[in-house]
Each structure stands twice: as C-alpha cells, then as structure tokens.
C-alpha cells in the first residue's frame, strides 16, 4: 500500500446492487430495465490525513474482499473494530461484508457505526441509506439526503447519480413531488441514463399527468432508443388514453427490433385487438404466449381474440389448456363452456358450467349459461333449477324468461310457460326476433282460446 493512502474497502461499490433495489421498491416501474453502469467491486483510494497506519488485519481483509472471500474477511474486520472501535473504515468494510453474507441487521449496525464516527463520508451514508431502504426500516431518506450533499471519493458523477436515484425511489410513494425532483437531479448528472426519466414517467402517470409522463417516456427513449421498457410504458400510456394508433406505431417498431421480447408482442396484440384488428392481433399474441407460456392474462387475451374472429376450435384448445393448469378457476370453466356452446357441444358445455358453479356457487352468470345448455340437452328440470339459482344472485332478464317459458312448455306446464312467454315478449323489444317469433307462436298453441 502506498504511503499516505488508505483503501476505503469497496467504497464506490454499493452495499447491494442499487438497480435491483430500485426495481423492487417501485412497483409501477416496467420490468426488464437494465442500467449501463457496472456494479462490480473495485477499490477506491481516499486521503488518510486523519487516519493512523492501516492495521495488518484490515489490509488482509480488504484483499479477501477483492477476492470476494467474505467469510474470511469477516473475522479479520471484527478484530479491527475490536482493537479500534473508531475505525470508520473497518466498520464500513464490515458493513459491506455482513451484507454480502446476508446479515442485513449486522450490516446496518456496522454502517451506523461508520457514519457516527465520520458523518461526512459519502459512501457510508449512501450504503446505510440503501440498506435501510432495502430492509424497509426507517431513516433511509435521511442518510440518502446527506449523501446527495457529499462528494464521492471517486467517480463523483456516478456516485451522486446513484444517491439521487436511490433517494427518488425511496420517496416515490410517500413524497412523489420530492421523488420527481430527485430523478431530475439524477438525470442531470447522467444524461445518458434512461431510468430517471422512466421512473419519473411512472409517477407522473399515476398522478394523471399524462402529457408530462409522455415527455419523460420519450426522453427515456431519446437516450436509450432500444429501451423496451420505455416503449412499452409509452404504449401503455397511449392505450389508457385510447390513442391506439400511436401505441401501435411504437410497438410495431419495438417488435421489429426485438422480436424475442414477449411483453412487446403481447402488448402489440392487445393494441391491435383494441383497434378492432382482431385477425392481425393473433400473430403477436401467439408469439408472446410462446415466449412467455406462464402469462395467464396473455393466454386469456389470445383465447378472446380467437372467439372474436370465430376460431372456436382454437379458443376451445386455449381454454382447455388454461383449465388444465388452473383447475379451480370457475371463470375459466365458464369461458370454456361458452366456447363449447358456440360449437354446439352442449353436453360438454353443461358439464363445464356445473363445474364452474361447484367451484364458485355464487357465480350467477354461470347458472344462466347452465340453463341454456341444459335446455339444449333436453334436461328441462335442470334448466329450471339453474334459473332458480341464478335468480338468487341476479335479476331476471328477457332471455331468462324465455328459457323458463321453454322449459315449462316442454314439461307441459303450459300456464307457467305462457306467463313467462308474455314476460319475455314484454321485455325483449325486438332484440331476439327468432325467439320472439317462437314465443308468439307457442302462445297461440298453448293458451286457451277465448
């Protein structure tokens, strides 16, 4: 070690990867972002005018840290701070090592010691603030704010950028305006980084400031044109504003540049479906589901698009796959049953509706579906029981009157059938011309002649 110098361990290396913390603490931030900044460990020399000669244990421990042998470094550092409880470098290095060993509380305690001994060290305040934020303990804002006012030992712009960025993430929920200010500082320090703009856009969007959010997402794309997160965030913003054409433009470009990006494929399919371009929506949704086979929402969207274009065989296959992986989802069984109805597979449809109401006995809509399927299967007693069950959860509508009338008609309860045919005709208002014609003619046949 050169005379007059001391190694501040891993000072510029954050106690844990800042970006990982930032993502996990910001649920509104699109997933998959990546920072161009390295996070690997490296040493930084600092002036040691106020430090005595570095003890041999500290030198050996820092060599172990360089080799990422944290288990070997820990006892050496404990000896350092036992011999000299005012060694802020020893406490700092111990904080880093304890974190690397998964001892979060011990890491925080060591960093607190380091900061208490020498409060004006940027890296100690930064790492302590990050650790507190990571563990959900109070005080993170205090130490990160202090860090933003201190000078890093080296790589000043990078260190300050990380401090402002971390502060912004800590403040996102509690003080969104202060968080926006922090992200603005971060963006000024590192103008080629997209994350401050992207996260600021999320906050602005949550505050219903769509035009400001749009500017931030576009700024993120300007500094990182290949950012899928920025493109998807912008597309989402346009979708919420029903600007589907604008969303389509960005997503088509992104899909062309990154065809293996599942989120982009899925979102393009959704945008096309929202525009009524259902046939075009199939290909990107199929690609997205293939790339991300566990995305339930995407599979549902694809199945719905199949239904919308009359590809009931494909819809059936999609729903059957879904009920296999989610056998206790009543709504999925209902959707499969509805698809089977459209294919006129009435016995199979009936069974799916029975399964649905067994799983969720208060699923009123499924009882109506069951009544229809049972009627088509000539199981009129079941149809009536299903309609009675539906009536416990939902009001009668014109079509349920018809189903009641038809079931009673087949069971030769003509008086009840006639009453329900009349209720149906009084409420149908031309919406069901075929059924209305049937009701009128059945009334002629079954009502007593005057």
Coordinates of C-alpha atoms in Angstrom, one line a residue:
X1 CA 0.0 0.0 0.0
X2 CA 1.4 3.4 -0.9
X3 CA 2.4 5.7 1.9
X4 CA -0.1 8.3 2.9
X5 CA -3.0 6.4 1.3
X6 CA -5.7 4.0 2.6
X7 CA -8.1 1.8 0.7
X8 CA -11.7 2.5 1.7
X9 CA -12.6 -1.1 1.0
X10 CA -15.2 -1.2 -1.6
X11 CA -16.4 2.3 -1.2
X12 CA -17.9 3.0 -4.5
X13 CA -19.5 -0.4 -4.7
X14 CA -22.9 0.0 -3.3
X15 CA -23.7 -2.4 -0.4
X16 CA -26.1 -4.1 -2.8
X17 CA -26.9 -3.6 -6.4
X18 CA -28.7 -0.3 -6.4
X19 CA -30.7 -1.1 -9.5
X20 CA -32.1 -4.2 -8.1
X21 CA -33.3 -2.3 -5.1
X22 CA -34.8 0.4 -7.2
X23 CA -36.8 -2.0 -9.3
X24 CA -38.1 -4.0 -6.3
X25 CA -39.2 -0.8 -4.5
X26 CA -41.0 0.7 -7.4
X27 CA -44.0 -1.5 -8.4
X28 CA -45.1 0.9 -11.1
X29 CA -41.8 0.7 -12.9
X30 CA -41.9 -1.6 -16.0
X31 CA -39.9 -4.7 -15.6
X32 CA -36.8 -5.7 -17.6
X33 CA -35.0 -2.4 -17.4
X34 CA -31.2 -2.5 -17.4
X35 CA -28.6 0.0 -16.4
X36 CA -25.5 0.5 -18.5
X37 CA -23.5 1.2 -15.3
X38 CA -21.2 -1.5 -13.9
X39 CA -21.8 -2.8 -10.5
X40 CA -18.7 -4.9 -10.0
X41 CA -16.5 -4.5 -6.9
X42 CA -13.5 -2.2 -7.0
X43 CA -11.3 -0.3 -4.5
X44 CA -11.1 3.5 -4.3
X45 CA -8.2 5.3 -2.6
X46 CA -9.1 8.1 -0.2
X47 CA -6.9 10.7 1.6
X48 CA -6.0 9.4 5.0
X49 CA -4.6 12.5 6.7
X50 CA -6.6 11.8 9.8
X51 CA -6.0 8.1 9.8
X52 CA -3.3 6.1 11.6
X53 CA -1.4 3.5 9.7
X54 CA -3.7 0.8 8.4
X55 CA -3.6 -2.4 10.6
X56 CA -2.5 -5.6 9.0
X57 CA -5.9 -7.3 9.6
X58 CA -7.6 -4.5 7.6
X59 CA -5.2 -4.9 4.7
X60 CA -5.7 -8.7 4.7
X61 CA -9.5 -8.3 5.0
X62 CA -9.6 -5.9 2.0
X63 CA -7.6 -8.4 0.0
X64 CA -10.2 -11.0 0.9
X65 CA -12.9 -8.6 -0.1
X66 CA -11.2 -8.2 -3.5
X67 CA -11.4 -12.0 -3.9
X68 CA -15.0 -12.0 -2.7
X69 CA -14.0 -14.2 0.2
X70 CA -16.3 -12.5 2.6
X71 CA -16.3 -15.3 5.2
X72 CA -12.6 -14.9 5.6
X73 CA -12.8 -11.1 5.7
X74 CA -15.5 -11.0 8.5
X75 CA -13.4 -12.2 11.5
X76 CA -10.5 -10.1 10.4
X77 CA -12.7 -7.0 10.3
X78 CA -14.2 -7.8 13.7
X79 CA -10.7 -7.9 15.1
X80 CA -10.0 -4.5 13.5
X81 CA -13.0 -2.8 15.2
X82 CA -12.4 -4.6 18.5
X83 CA -8.9 -3.1 18.6
X84 CA -10.0 0.3 17.3
X85 CA -13.7 1.0 17.8
X86 CA -13.2 4.3 16.0
X87 CA -12.0 2.8 12.7
X88 CA -14.7 4.1 10.4
X89 CA -13.0 2.3 7.5
X90 CA -13.2 -1.0 9.5
X91 CA -16.8 -0.5 10.3
X92 CA -17.6 0.4 6.7
X93 CA -15.9 -2.7 5.3
X94 CA -17.6 -4.8 7.9
X95 CA -20.9 -3.4 6.8
X96 CA -20.2 -4.4 3.3
X97 CA -19.1 -7.9 4.2
X98 CA -22.1 -8.5 6.5
X99 CA -24.4 -7.6 3.7
X100 CA -22.6 -9.9 1.3
X101 CA -23.1 -12.7 3.9
X102 CA -26.8 -11.9 4.2
X103 CA -26.6 -10.4 7.7
X104 CA -28.7 -7.3 7.0
X105 CA -29.1 -6.2 10.6
X106 CA -25.4 -6.6 11.3
X107 CA -24.6 -4.7 8.1
X108 CA -26.8 -1.8 9.1
X109 CA -25.3 -1.7 12.6
X110 CA -21.8 -1.6 11.2
X111 CA -22.7 1.2 8.7
X112 CA -24.3 3.2 11.5
X113 CA -21.0 2.9 13.5
X114 CA -19.0 4.1 10.5
X115 CA -21.3 7.1 9.9
X116 CA -21.4 8.0 13.6
X117 CA -17.6 8.1 13.7
X118 CA -17.2 10.1 10.5
X119 CA -20.5 11.6 9.3
X120 CA -19.2 13.2 6.1
X121 CA -18.3 10.1 4.1
X122 CA -20.5 9.9 1.0
X123 CA -20.2 6.1 0.6
X124 CA -21.1 5.3 4.2
X125 CA -24.2 7.4 4.1
X126 CA -25.2 6.0 0.8
X127 CA -24.8 2.4 1.7
X128 CA -26.5 2.9 5.1
X129 CA -29.5 4.6 3.3
X130 CA -29.7 1.8 0.8
X131 CA -29.6 -0.9 3.4
X132 CA -32.3 0.8 5.4
X133 CA -34.5 1.1 2.3
X134 CA -33.8 -2.5 1.3
X135 CA -34.9 -3.8 4.7
X136 CA -37.9 -1.4 5.0
X137 CA -36.5 0.3 8.1
X138 CA -37.0 4.0 8.7
X139 CA -34.2 6.5 8.1
X140 CA -33.3 5.7 4.6
X141 CA -34.4 9.2 3.3
X142 CA -32.2 10.9 6.0
X143 CA -29.0 9.2 5.0
X144 CA -29.6 9.3 1.3
X145 CA -30.3 13.1 1.5
X146 CA -27.0 13.5 3.4
X147 CA -25.2 11.5 0.7
X148 CA -26.6 13.8 -2.1
X149 CA -24.8 16.7 -0.4
X150 CA -21.4 14.9 0.0
X151 CA -18.7 14.3 -2.6
X152 CA -17.9 10.7 -3.5
X153 CA -14.3 9.5 -3.1
X154 CA -14.1 8.9 -6.8
X155 CA -16.4 8.7 -9.9
X156 CA -18.2 11.7 -8.5
X157 CA -21.0 12.0 -11.1
X158 CA -21.7 8.3 -11.0
X159 CA -21.9 8.2 -7.2
X160 CA -24.1 11.3 -7.0
X161 CA -26.3 9.9 -9.7
X162 CA -26.8 6.7 -7.6
X163 CA -27.6 8.7 -4.5
X164 CA -30.2 10.9 -6.2
X165 CA -31.7 7.9 -8.0
X166 CA -31.9 5.9 -4.7
X167 CA -33.5 8.8 -2.9
X168 CA -36.1 9.2 -5.7
X169 CA -37.1 5.5 -5.3
X170 CA -37.4 5.8 -1.6
X171 CA -39.7 8.8 -1.9
X172 CA -41.9 7.5 -4.8
X173 CA -44.9 6.6 -2.7
X174 CA -44.6 9.0 0.3
X175 CA -43.4 12.2 -1.4
X176 CA -43.9 11.9 -5.2
X177 CA -43.0 15.5 -5.8
X178 CA -39.7 15.2 -4.0
X179 CA -39.1 12.0 -5.8
X180 CA -39.6 13.7 -9.2
X181 CA -37.0 16.4 -8.0
X182 CA -34.6 13.6 -7.1
X183 CA -35.0 12.0 -10.5
X184 CA -34.4 15.3 -12.2
X185 CA -31.1 15.7 -10.4
X186 CA -30.1 12.2 -11.3
X187 CA -30.9 12.8 -15.0
X188 CA -28.8 16.0 -15.0
X189 CA -25.9 14.1 -13.6
X190 CA -26.1 11.2 -16.0
X191 CA -27.9 12.5 -19.1
X192 CA -27.3 9.2 -21.0
X193 CA -29.3 7.1 -18.4
X194 CA -32.9 6.3 -19.1
X195 CA -34.0 5.2 -15.7
X196 CA -34.7 8.6 -14.1
X197 CA -36.9 9.6 -16.9
X198 CA -38.7 6.2 -17.0
X199 CA -39.4 6.2 -13.3
X200 CA -40.5 9.8 -13.3
X201 CA -42.9 9.0 -16.1
X202 CA -44.5 6.3 -13.9
X203 CA -45.0 8.7 -11.1
X204 CA -46.5 11.4 -13.4
X205 CA -48.8 8.8 -15.0
X206 CA -50.0 7.7 -11.5
X207 CA -50.8 11.4 -10.8
X208 CA -52.8 11.5 -14.1
X209 CA -50.3 13.9 -15.7
X210 CA -50.4 12.1 -19.0
X211 CA -48.7 14.8 -21.1
X212 CA -45.8 15.1 -18.6
X213 CA -45.4 11.4 -18.4
X214 CA -45.3 11.2 -22.2
X215 CA -42.4 13.7 -22.2
X216 CA -40.5 11.6 -19.7
X217 CA -41.0 8.3 -21.6
X218 CA -40.0 10.0 -24.8
X219 CA -36.9 11.4 -23.0
X220 CA -36.1 7.8 -21.9
X221 CA -36.4 6.6 -25.5
X222 CA -34.2 9.5 -26.7
X223 CA -31.3 8.5 -24.5
X224 CA -31.9 4.8 -24.9
X225 CA -33.7 4.2 -28.3
X226 CA -33.7 0.4 -27.7
X227 CA -35.4 0.6 -24.3
X228 CA -38.3 -1.9 -24.5
X229 CA -39.5 -0.6 -21.1
X230 CA -39.8 2.9 -22.3
X231 CA -41.6 1.9 -25.5
X232 CA -44.0 -0.3 -23.6
X233 CA -44.6 2.3 -21.0
X234 CA -45.3 4.9 -23.7
X235 CA -47.6 2.4 -25.5
X236 CA -49.5 1.7 -22.2
X237 CA -49.9 5.4 -21.7
X238 CA -51.4 5.8 -25.2
X239 CA -53.7 2.8 -24.6
X240 CA -55.1 4.3 -21.4
X241 CA -55.7 7.5 -23.4
X242 CA -57.3 5.5 -26.2
X243 CA -54.5 6.6 -28.6
X244 CA -54.3 3.1 -30.0
X245 CA -52.7 4.2 -33.3
X246 CA -49.9 5.9 -31.5
X247 CA -49.3 2.9 -29.3
X248 CA -49.3 0.6 -32.4
X249 CA -46.5 2.7 -34.0
X250 CA -44.1 2.3 -31.1
X251 CA -44.9 -1.3 -30.5
X252 CA -44.5 -2.4 -34.2
X253 CA -41.1 -0.7 -34.2
X254 CA -40.1 -2.4 -31.0
X255 CA -41.3 -5.9 -32.1
X256 CA -39.4 -5.4 -35.3
X257 CA -36.2 -4.6 -33.4
X258 CA -36.7 -7.1 -30.6
X259 CA -38.9 -9.9 -31.8
X260 CA -38.0 -12.0 -28.8
X261 CA -39.5 -9.5 -26.4
X262 CA -42.6 -11.2 -25.0
X263 CA -44.1 -8.1 -23.4
X264 CA -43.9 -6.1 -26.7
X265 CA -45.5 -8.9 -28.7
X266 CA -48.3 -9.3 -26.2
X267 CA -48.9 -5.5 -25.9
X268 CA -49.0 -5.1 -29.7
X269 CA -51.6 -7.9 -29.9
X270 CA -53.7 -6.1 -27.3
X271 CA -53.4 -2.8 -29.1
X272 CA -54.5 -4.3 -32.4
X273 CA -57.4 -6.0 -30.7
X274 CA -58.4 -2.7 -29.1
X275 CA -58.4 -1.2 -32.6
X276 CA -60.7 -4.0 -33.8
X277 CA -57.9 -5.6 -35.8
X278 CA -58.5 -9.0 -34.3
X279 CA -57.1 -11.1 -37.1
X280 CA -53.9 -9.1 -37.0
X281 CA -53.8 -9.4 -33.2
X282 CA -53.5 -13.2 -33.3
X283 CA -49.9 -13.5 -34.6
X284 CA -48.2 -11.2 -32.0
X285 CA -50.3 -12.7 -29.2
X286 CA -49.3 -16.2 -30.3
X287 CA -45.7 -15.2 -30.4
X288 CA -46.0 -13.5 -26.9
X289 CA -47.6 -16.6 -25.4
X290 CA -44.9 -18.8 -26.9
X291 CA -42.2 -16.6 -25.4
X292 CA -44.0 -16.3 -22.1
X293 CA -46.0 -19.5 -21.6
X294 CA -46.9 -18.8 -18.0
X295 CA -48.6 -15.4 -18.7
X296 CA -52.2 -16.2 -17.8
X297 CA -53.5 -12.8 -19.0
X298 CA -51.9 -13.1 -22.4
X299 CA -53.3 -16.6 -22.8
X300 CA -56.8 -15.2 -22.0
X301 CA -56.4 -12.4 -24.4
X302 CA -55.4 -14.8 -27.2
X303 CA -58.4 -17.0 -26.4
X304 CA -60.7 -14.0 -26.5
X305 CA -59.3 -12.9 -29.9
X306 CA -59.9 -16.4 -31.2
X307 CA -63.5 -16.1 -30.1
X308 CA -63.9 -12.7 -31.7
X309 CA -62.9 -14.0 -35.1
X310 CA -64.9 -17.2 -34.9
X311 CA -61.9 -19.5 -34.4
X312 CA -63.8 -21.5 -31.8
X313 CA -61.7 -24.6 -32.2
X314 CA -58.6 -22.7 -31.3
X315 CA -60.4 -20.9 -28.5
X316 CA -61.5 -24.3 -27.1
X317 CA -57.9 -25.6 -27.2
X318 CA -56.7 -22.4 -25.4
X319 CA -59.3 -22.6 -22.7
X320 CA -58.8 -26.4 -22.2
X321 CA -55.1 -25.7 -21.7
X322 CA -55.9 -23.0 -19.1
X323 CA -58.4 -25.1 -17.1
X324 CA -55.8 -27.9 -17.0
X325 CA -53.3 -25.5 -15.4
X326 CA -55.9 -23.7 -13.3
X327 CA -58.5 -26.3 -12.5
X328 CA -60.1 -24.3 -9.6
X329 CA -60.7 -21.2 -11.7
X330 CA -64.5 -21.1 -12.1
X331 CA -64.5 -18.3 -14.7
X332 CA -62.1 -20.3 -16.9
X333 CA -64.5 -23.3 -16.8
X334 CA -67.3 -20.9 -17.7
X335 CA -65.4 -19.5 -20.7
X336 CA -64.6 -23.0 -21.9
X337 CA -68.3 -23.8 -21.5
X338 CA -69.4 -20.8 -23.5
X339 CA -66.9 -21.8 -26.3
X340 CA -68.4 -25.3 -26.3
X341 CA -71.9 -23.8 -26.6
X342 CA -70.8 -21.9 -29.7
X343 CA -69.5 -25.2 -31.1
X344 CA -72.9 -26.8 -30.2
X345 CA -71.1 -29.3 -27.9
X346 CA -73.9 -29.0 -25.4
X347 CA -73.2 -32.0 -23.1
X348 CA -69.6 -30.9 -22.6
X349 CA -70.7 -27.3 -22.1
X350 CA -73.2 -28.3 -19.5
X351 CA -70.5 -30.2 -17.5
X352 CA -68.2 -27.1 -17.6
X353 CA -70.9 -24.9 -16.2
X354 CA -71.7 -27.4 -13.5
X355 CA -68.0 -27.4 -12.6
X356 CA -67.9 -23.7 -12.5
X357 CA -70.8 -23.3 -10.1
X358 CA -69.5 -26.1 -7.9
X359 CA -66.2 -24.1 -7.6
X360 CA -68.0 -20.8 -7.1
X361 CA -71.6 -21.3 -6.0
X362 CA -72.4 -17.5 -6.3
X363 CA -71.3 -17.2 -9.9
X364 CA -74.7 -16.1 -11.1
X365 CA -73.9 -15.7 -14.8
X366 CA -72.8 -19.3 -15.0
X367 CA -76.3 -20.5 -13.8
X368 CA -77.8 -18.8 -16.8
X369 CA -75.3 -20.5 -19.1
X370 CA -76.1 -23.8 -17.5
X371 CA -79.8 -23.3 -18.0
X372 CA -79.3 -22.7 -21.7
X373 CA -77.0 -25.7 -22.1
X374 CA -79.4 -27.9 -20.1
X375 CA -82.3 -26.8 -22.3
X376 CA -80.4 -27.7 -25.4
X377 CA -79.7 -31.1 -23.8
X378 CA -83.5 -31.5 -23.1
X379 CA -82.8 -31.6 -19.4
X380 CA -85.5 -29.1 -18.6
X381 CA -85.7 -29.8 -14.9
X382 CA -82.0 -28.9 -14.6
X383 CA -82.6 -25.8 -16.6
X384 CA -85.3 -24.6 -14.2
X385 CA -83.1 -25.4 -11.2
X386 CA -80.3 -23.4 -12.7
X387 CA -82.6 -20.5 -13.4
X388 CA -83.9 -20.5 -9.9
X389 CA -80.3 -20.5 -8.6
X390 CA -79.4 -17.6 -10.9
X391 CA -82.4 -15.6 -9.6
X392 CA -80.8 -15.6 -6.1
X393 CA -77.9 -13.6 -7.4
X394 CA -79.1 -11.7 -10.5
X395 CA -82.4 -10.1 -11.6
X396 CA -84.4 -11.8 -14.3
X397 CA -83.9 -10.6 -17.8
X398 CA -85.8 -11.2 -21.0
X399 CA -83.8 -14.2 -22.1
X400 CA -84.2 -16.0 -18.7
X401 CA -88.0 -15.5 -19.1
X402 CA -87.8 -17.3 -22.5
X403 CA -85.7 -20.1 -21.0
X404 CA -88.2 -20.6 -18.2
X405 CA -91.1 -20.5 -20.6
X406 CA -89.4 -23.0 -23.0
X407 CA -88.5 -25.4 -20.1
X408 CA -92.0 -25.3 -18.6
X409 CA -93.5 -25.6 -22.1
X410 CA -91.6 -28.9 -22.7
X411 CA -92.6 -30.1 -19.3
X412 CA -96.2 -29.3 -20.2
X413 CA -96.7 -26.7 -17.5
X414 CA -98.5 -24.5 -20.1
X415 CA -99.8 -22.0 -17.6
X416 CA -96.4 -21.1 -16.2
X417 CA -94.9 -21.3 -19.7
X418 CA -97.5 -18.8 -21.1
X419 CA -96.8 -16.4 -18.2
X420 CA -93.1 -16.4 -18.9
X421 CA -93.6 -16.1 -22.7
X422 CA -95.6 -12.9 -22.0
X423 CA -92.9 -11.6 -19.7
X424 CA -90.3 -12.3 -22.4
X425 CA -92.3 -10.5 -25.1
X426 CA -92.9 -7.5 -22.9
X427 CA -89.1 -7.1 -22.3
X428 CA -87.5 -8.3 -25.5
X429 CA -88.2 -5.2 -27.5
X430 CA -87.1 -6.7 -30.8
X431 CA -83.7 -7.9 -29.5
X432 CA -84.4 -11.6 -30.0
X433 CA -86.5 -11.8 -33.2
X434 CA -86.2 -15.6 -33.6
X435 CA -87.2 -16.2 -30.0
X436 CA -90.0 -13.6 -30.2
X437 CA -91.4 -15.4 -33.2
X438 CA -91.3 -18.7 -31.3
X439 CA -92.9 -17.2 -28.2
X440 CA -95.8 -15.7 -30.2
X441 CA -96.5 -19.0 -32.0
X442 CA -96.2 -21.1 -28.8
X443 CA -98.7 -18.8 -27.1
X444 CA -101.1 -19.4 -29.9
X445 CA -100.7 -23.1 -29.4
X446 CA -100.8 -23.3 -25.6
X447 CA -103.1 -20.5 -24.4
X448 CA -106.7 -21.3 -24.0
X449 CA -108.8 -20.0 -26.9
X450 CA -111.2 -17.2 -25.8

